mmCIF file of C-alpha atoms in Angstrom:
data_model
loop_
_atom_site.group_PDB
_atom_site.id
_atom_site.type_symbol
_atom_site.label_atom_id
_atom_site.label_comp_id
_atom_site.label_asym_id
_atom_site.label_seq_id
_atom_site.Cartn_x
_atom_site.Cartn_y
_atom_site.Cartn_z
ATOM 1 C CA MET A 170 113.997 83.068 114.254
ATOM 2 C CA LYS A 171 116.679 85.695 113.657
ATOM 3 C CA LYS A 172 116.470 88.804 115.829
ATOM 4 C CA VAL A 173 118.000 92.206 115.033
ATOM 5 C CA TYR A 174 118.069 95.772 116.264
ATOM 6 C CA PHE A 175 116.912 98.345 113.716
ATOM 7 C CA TYR A 176 118.528 101.780 113.578
ATOM 8 C CA ALA A 177 116.253 104.173 111.677
ATOM 9 C CA THR A 178 118.668 107.158 111.143
ATOM 10 C CA CYS A 179 117.837 110.859 111.611
ATOM 11 C CA LEU A 180 116.847 111.429 108.005
ATOM 12 C CA GLY A 181 114.660 108.344 108.020
ATOM 13 C CA THR A 182 112.646 109.442 111.022
ATOM 14 C CA ALA A 183 112.485 113.118 110.002
ATOM 15 C CA ALA A 184 111.839 113.017 106.262
ATOM 16 C CA MET A 185 111.633 109.463 104.892
ATOM 17 C CA GLN A 186 109.294 107.565 107.198
ATOM 18 C CA ASP A 187 107.830 105.451 104.384
ATOM 19 C CA THR A 188 111.319 104.256 103.497
ATOM 20 C CA ILE A 189 111.889 103.169 107.094
ATOM 21 C CA LEU A 190 108.583 101.280 107.107
ATOM 22 C CA ASN A 191 109.541 99.562 103.842
ATOM 23 C CA ALA A 192 112.950 98.632 105.237
ATOM 24 C CA LEU A 193 111.208 97.023 108.211
ATOM 25 C CA LYS A 194 108.834 95.272 105.823
ATOM 26 C CA LEU A 195 111.767 93.723 103.930
ATOM 27 C CA LEU A 196 113.113 92.272 107.168
ATOM 28 C CA ARG A 197 109.743 90.944 108.284
ATOM 29 C CA LEU A 198 109.132 89.333 104.887
ATOM 30 C CA GLU A 199 112.156 87.161 105.706
ATOM 31 C CA GLY A 200 110.772 86.243 109.129
ATOM 32 C CA VAL A 201 113.216 88.433 111.067
ATOM 33 C CA GLU A 202 112.137 89.729 114.476
ATOM 34 C CA VAL A 203 112.933 93.436 114.688
ATOM 35 C CA ILE A 204 113.718 95.304 117.913
ATOM 36 C CA PHE A 205 113.171 99.052 117.575
ATOM 37 C CA LYS A 206 114.618 101.197 120.349
ATOM 38 C CA LYS A 207 112.374 104.257 120.710
ATOM 39 C CA LYS A 208 115.080 106.393 122.329
ATOM 40 C CA GLN A 209 117.613 106.009 119.513
ATOM 41 C CA THR A 210 119.259 109.181 118.218
ATOM 42 C CA CYS A 211 121.816 110.451 115.676
ATOM 43 C CA CYS A 212 124.849 108.342 114.767
ATOM 44 C CA SER A 213 127.005 111.496 115.342
ATOM 45 C CA GLN A 214 128.337 111.738 111.790
ATOM 46 C CA PRO A 215 127.439 115.449 111.262
ATOM 47 C CA SER A 216 129.285 116.496 114.417
ATOM 48 C CA PHE A 217 132.176 114.113 113.679
ATOM 49 C CA ASN A 218 132.641 115.516 110.159
ATOM 50 C CA SER A 219 132.532 119.058 111.570
ATOM 51 C CA GLY A 220 135.321 118.357 114.063
ATOM 52 C CA TYR A 221 133.268 118.130 117.258
ATOM 53 C CA PHE A 222 134.944 114.945 118.443
ATOM 54 C CA LYS A 223 134.157 115.233 122.160
ATOM 55 C CA GLU A 224 130.445 115.698 121.477
ATOM 56 C CA SER A 225 130.517 112.915 118.874
ATOM 57 C CA LYS A 226 131.984 110.497 121.402
ATOM 58 C CA GLU A 227 129.170 111.273 123.828
ATOM 59 C CA ILE A 228 126.551 110.500 121.174
ATOM 60 C CA ALA A 229 128.402 107.381 120.059
ATOM 61 C CA MET A 230 128.633 106.035 123.610
ATOM 62 C CA TYR A 231 124.914 106.680 124.063
ATOM 63 C CA ASN A 232 124.265 104.412 121.060
ATOM 64 C CA VAL A 233 126.704 101.785 122.306
ATOM 65 C CA ASN A 234 124.886 101.616 125.639
ATOM 66 C CA LEU A 235 121.425 101.680 124.052
ATOM 67 C CA PHE A 236 121.974 98.717 121.725
ATOM 68 C CA ASP A 237 123.460 96.623 124.497
ATOM 69 C CA GLU A 238 122.389 93.065 123.688
ATOM 70 C CA HIS A 239 124.394 90.999 121.240
ATOM 71 C CA TYR A 240 122.096 91.286 118.213
ATOM 72 C CA PRO A 241 123.052 92.610 114.771
ATOM 73 C CA ILE A 242 122.322 96.336 114.376
ATOM 74 C CA VAL A 243 120.743 96.719 110.943
ATOM 75 C CA VAL A 244 120.984 100.198 109.395
ATOM 76 C CA PRO A 245 119.181 101.235 106.167
ATOM 77 C CA SER A 246 121.976 103.654 105.235
ATOM 78 C CA GLY A 247 125.557 103.009 104.181
ATOM 79 C CA SER A 248 126.473 106.452 105.466
ATOM 80 C CA CYS A 249 125.277 105.944 109.045
ATOM 81 C CA ALA A 250 126.381 102.306 109.052
ATOM 82 C CA GLY A 251 129.867 103.385 107.953
ATOM 83 C CA MET A 252 130.042 105.901 110.781
ATOM 84 C CA MET A 253 128.982 103.369 113.390
ATOM 85 C CA SER A 254 130.989 100.391 112.145
ATOM 86 C CA HIS A 255 134.214 102.152 111.102
ATOM 87 C CA ASP A 256 134.456 105.777 112.215
ATOM 88 C CA TYR A 257 133.540 104.956 115.823
ATOM 89 C CA LEU A 258 136.743 102.907 115.958
ATOM 90 C CA GLU A 259 138.758 105.918 114.829
ATOM 91 C CA LEU A 260 136.957 108.113 117.341
ATOM 92 C CA PHE A 261 137.754 105.798 120.270
ATOM 93 C CA LYS A 262 141.140 104.409 119.168
ATOM 94 C CA ASP A 263 143.003 105.757 122.249
ATOM 95 C CA ASP A 264 140.065 105.552 124.647
ATOM 96 C CA PRO A 265 139.655 103.060 127.536
ATOM 97 C CA GLN A 266 136.182 102.262 126.144
ATOM 98 C CA PHE A 267 137.617 101.071 122.811
ATOM 99 C CA GLU A 268 136.847 97.357 123.280
ATOM 100 C CA LYS A 269 133.249 98.100 124.233
ATOM 101 C CA VAL A 270 132.859 100.293 121.156
ATOM 102 C CA LYS A 271 134.544 97.677 118.975
ATOM 103 C CA ASN A 272 132.055 95.057 120.141
ATOM 104 C CA PHE A 273 129.243 97.418 119.135
ATOM 105 C CA SER A 274 130.764 98.359 115.771
ATOM 106 C CA GLU A 275 131.286 94.727 114.767
ATOM 107 C CA ARG A 276 127.535 94.172 115.062
ATOM 108 C CA VAL A 277 126.590 97.045 112.730
ATOM 109 C CA ILE A 278 125.545 96.018 109.209
ATOM 110 C CA GLU A 279 123.830 97.912 106.398
ATOM 111 C CA LEU A 280 120.395 96.517 105.507
ATOM 112 C CA SER A 281 121.283 95.413 101.979
ATOM 113 C CA GLN A 282 124.331 93.545 103.302
ATOM 114 C CA TYR A 283 122.108 91.752 105.795
ATOM 115 C CA LEU A 284 119.549 90.840 103.117
ATOM 116 C CA ASP A 285 122.149 89.839 100.523
ATOM 117 C CA GLU A 286 125.025 88.330 102.490
ATOM 118 C CA VAL A 287 123.351 86.996 105.642
ATOM 119 C CA LEU A 288 119.847 86.051 104.488
ATOM 120 C CA ASN A 289 120.602 85.474 100.772
ATOM 121 C CA VAL A 290 117.070 86.567 99.906
ATOM 122 C CA ASN A 291 115.132 85.167 96.972
ATOM 123 C CA TYR A 292 113.001 87.833 95.290
ATOM 124 C CA GLU A 293 110.134 87.445 92.816
ATOM 125 C CA ASP A 294 109.863 90.566 90.694
ATOM 126 C CA LYS A 295 106.167 91.312 90.096
ATOM 127 C CA GLY A 296 106.709 94.642 88.332
ATOM 128 C CA ASP A 297 106.626 95.511 84.641
ATOM 129 C CA PRO A 298 109.912 95.756 82.693
ATOM 130 C CA ILE A 299 111.711 98.963 83.658
ATOM 131 C CA LYS A 300 114.999 100.772 83.052
ATOM 132 C CA ILE A 301 116.737 102.460 85.997
ATOM 133 C CA THR A 302 120.075 103.994 86.826
ATOM 134 C CA TRP A 303 121.961 103.938 90.114
ATOM 135 C CA HIS A 304 123.852 106.464 92.271
ATOM 136 C CA SER A 305 126.494 105.235 94.737
ATOM 137 C CA ASN A 306 126.827 107.453 97.794
ATOM 138 C CA CYS A 307 130.356 108.191 98.977
ATOM 139 C CA HIS A 308 130.306 106.791 102.518
ATOM 140 C CA ALA A 309 128.607 103.534 101.466
ATOM 141 C CA LEU A 310 131.113 103.148 98.641
ATOM 142 C CA ARG A 311 134.348 103.937 100.464
ATOM 143 C CA VAL A 312 133.651 103.243 104.148
ATOM 144 C CA GLN A 313 130.822 100.741 104.635
ATOM 145 C CA LYS A 314 131.461 99.151 101.215
ATOM 146 C CA SER A 315 127.792 98.186 100.845
ATOM 147 C CA ILE A 316 127.289 99.122 97.172
ATOM 148 C CA ASP A 317 127.825 95.592 95.858
ATOM 149 C CA ALA A 318 125.120 94.325 98.204
ATOM 150 C CA ASN A 319 122.806 97.153 97.085
ATOM 151 C CA LYS A 320 123.237 96.135 93.462
ATOM 152 C CA ASN A 321 122.995 92.415 94.203
ATOM 153 C CA LEU A 322 119.457 92.970 95.455
ATOM 154 C CA ILE A 323 118.566 94.811 92.236
ATOM 155 C CA LYS A 324 120.081 91.980 90.176
ATOM 156 C CA ARG A 325 117.556 89.611 91.762
ATOM 157 C CA LEU A 326 114.771 91.522 89.997
ATOM 158 C CA LYS A 327 114.340 89.892 86.586
ATOM 159 C CA ASN A 328 112.373 92.744 84.956
ATOM 160 C CA VAL A 329 114.753 95.535 85.940
ATOM 161 C CA GLU A 330 117.460 96.804 83.580
ATOM 162 C CA LEU A 331 120.201 98.701 85.409
ATOM 163 C CA VAL A 332 121.956 101.272 83.193
ATOM 164 C CA PRO A 333 125.253 102.396 84.785
ATOM 165 C CA LEU A 334 126.183 106.036 85.140
ATOM 166 C CA THR A 335 129.429 107.079 83.451
ATOM 167 C CA TYR A 336 130.521 108.854 86.651
ATOM 168 C CA GLU A 337 128.661 106.735 89.178
ATOM 169 C CA GLU A 338 131.262 107.088 91.928
ATOM 170 C CA GLU A 339 131.463 110.888 91.803
ATOM 171 C CA CYS A 340 129.890 112.769 94.718
ATOM 172 C CA CYS A 341 126.492 114.376 94.125
ATOM 173 C CA GLY A 342 127.445 117.400 96.237
ATOM 174 C CA PHE A 343 125.376 116.578 99.312
ATOM 175 C CA GLY A 344 128.135 115.596 101.745
ATOM 176 C CA GLY A 345 126.091 116.315 104.875
ATOM 177 C CA THR A 346 127.163 119.723 106.157
ATOM 178 C CA PHE A 347 129.191 120.341 102.969
ATOM 179 C CA CYS A 348 126.091 121.374 100.999
ATOM 180 C CA ILE A 349 125.335 123.969 103.687
ATOM 181 C CA LYS A 350 128.868 125.343 103.944
ATOM 182 C CA GLU A 351 129.610 125.335 100.198
ATOM 183 C CA PRO A 352 126.236 125.689 98.421
ATOM 184 C CA GLU A 353 127.622 126.945 95.094
ATOM 185 C CA ILE A 354 130.089 124.069 94.753
ATOM 186 C CA SER A 355 127.470 121.600 95.939
ATOM 187 C CA ASN A 356 124.960 122.812 93.359
ATOM 188 C CA ALA A 357 127.516 122.559 90.539
ATOM 189 C CA MET A 358 128.306 118.988 91.575
ATOM 190 C CA ALA A 359 124.607 118.100 91.722
ATOM 191 C CA GLN A 360 123.988 119.513 88.241
ATOM 192 C CA SER A 361 126.915 117.522 86.871
ATOM 193 C CA LYS A 362 125.456 114.381 88.438
ATOM 194 C CA VAL A 363 122.039 115.113 86.933
ATOM 195 C CA LYS A 364 123.518 115.490 83.434
ATOM 196 C CA ASP A 365 125.069 112.050 83.831
ATOM 197 C CA ILE A 366 121.676 110.662 84.876
ATOM 198 C CA GLN A 367 119.969 112.277 81.871
ATOM 199 C CA ASN A 368 122.483 110.668 79.517
ATOM 200 C CA THR A 369 121.337 107.160 80.531
ATOM 201 C CA GLY A 370 117.803 107.745 79.292
ATOM 202 C CA ALA A 371 116.445 106.153 82.466
ATOM 203 C CA LYS A 372 113.354 107.673 84.081
ATOM 204 C CA TYR A 373 114.155 106.383 87.563
ATOM 205 C CA LEU A 374 117.169 107.054 89.750
ATOM 206 C CA VAL A 375 117.652 104.534 92.562
ATOM 207 C CA SER A 376 120.025 104.996 95.490
ATOM 208 C CA ALA A 377 120.329 103.694 99.052
ATOM 209 C CA ASP A 378 121.069 107.091 100.573
ATOM 210 C CA GLY A 379 118.317 109.501 101.570
ATOM 211 C CA GLY A 380 120.546 112.579 101.650
ATOM 212 C CA CYS A 381 121.794 112.040 98.111
ATOM 213 C CA LEU A 382 118.254 111.418 96.872
ATOM 214 C CA LEU A 383 116.972 114.632 98.448
ATOM 215 C CA ASN A 384 119.871 116.573 96.945
ATOM 216 C CA ILE A 385 119.706 115.066 93.454
ATOM 217 C CA GLY A 386 115.903 114.943 93.456
ATOM 218 C CA GLY A 387 115.639 118.591 94.447
ATOM 219 C CA THR A 388 118.054 119.564 91.694
ATOM 220 C CA MET A 389 116.111 117.591 89.069
ATOM 221 C CA GLN A 390 112.859 119.146 90.255
ATOM 222 C CA ARG A 391 114.267 122.670 89.958
ATOM 223 C CA MET A 392 115.461 121.777 86.444
ATOM 224 C CA GLY A 393 111.952 120.572 85.550
ATOM 225 C CA LEU A 394 113.053 117.044 84.664
ATOM 226 C CA ASP A 395 110.760 114.040 84.434
ATOM 227 C CA ILE A 396 113.066 111.660 86.305
ATOM 228 C CA LYS A 397 111.933 110.147 89.601
ATOM 229 C CA PRO A 398 114.356 109.573 92.483
ATOM 230 C CA ILE A 399 113.464 106.552 94.630
ATOM 231 C CA HIS A 400 115.129 104.905 97.607
ATOM 232 C CA LEU A 401 116.326 101.335 97.103
ATOM 233 C CA TYR A 402 114.125 99.949 99.876
ATOM 234 C CA ASP A 403 111.009 101.669 98.539
ATOM 235 C CA PHE A 404 111.886 100.365 95.080
ATOM 236 C CA LEU A 405 112.337 96.775 96.285
ATOM 237 C CA VAL A 406 109.020 96.670 98.135
ATOM 238 C CA LYS A 407 107.140 98.070 95.145
ATOM 239 C CA ARG A 408 108.723 95.494 92.825
ATOM 240 C CA LEU A 409 107.936 92.625 95.194
ATOM 241 C CA GLN A 410 104.323 93.747 95.549
ATOM 242 C CA GLY A 411 103.813 94.646 91.883
ATOM 243 C CA GLU A 412 103.047 98.297 92.660
ATOM 244 C CA LYS A 413 103.588 101.147 90.230
ATOM 245 C CA LEU A 414 106.433 103.534 91.018
#
């Protein structure tokens, strides 16, 4: 039996608990034993992006020491996974602890990559025919490079038609602390993203990033649109169980 650590992310534990439970369900459906460390904390990306490198290193080293056994560290977020697998190396590049951090970072993998590339899952789509569109979040696209794996899982669902966005790779305006520091610019970017979504005619927006979904979903709600944002791992579980969205 395969055994993995599961890193739930701040947003997952604070605002998207059902998504975390569904992510765990996807692993258990494949017979994977999941180790959940109760004392896990932030990946340190917000502080890292804000220039607090000393504090970020302290948080990062806490994570390195917490997930100490040599199991894969599965993360249901390309953003957090990218921070832990790539940006930690930048953070510690001239530090005596670099090799220890490198050993940790090499074990980090985004959930869809683990399901697609390691387990090569076989999914039976029990849902009705549906048309969706997809948003690629920036960190997953450019750092963790997990978007192909995200989409490969969707392609396994025979009754799902994926309509591409014209500007799929453009930022939605969330950007972590960016949406707080530059709310006007962030809102303009979100509205531009929503117009692109509307143009597809799809009634469901799927993404593997909770922050983007909260940002885009909130914008669509304020605009009074009948388009539902849904996290990839919630979407997959509902399709596998034949539940309505």
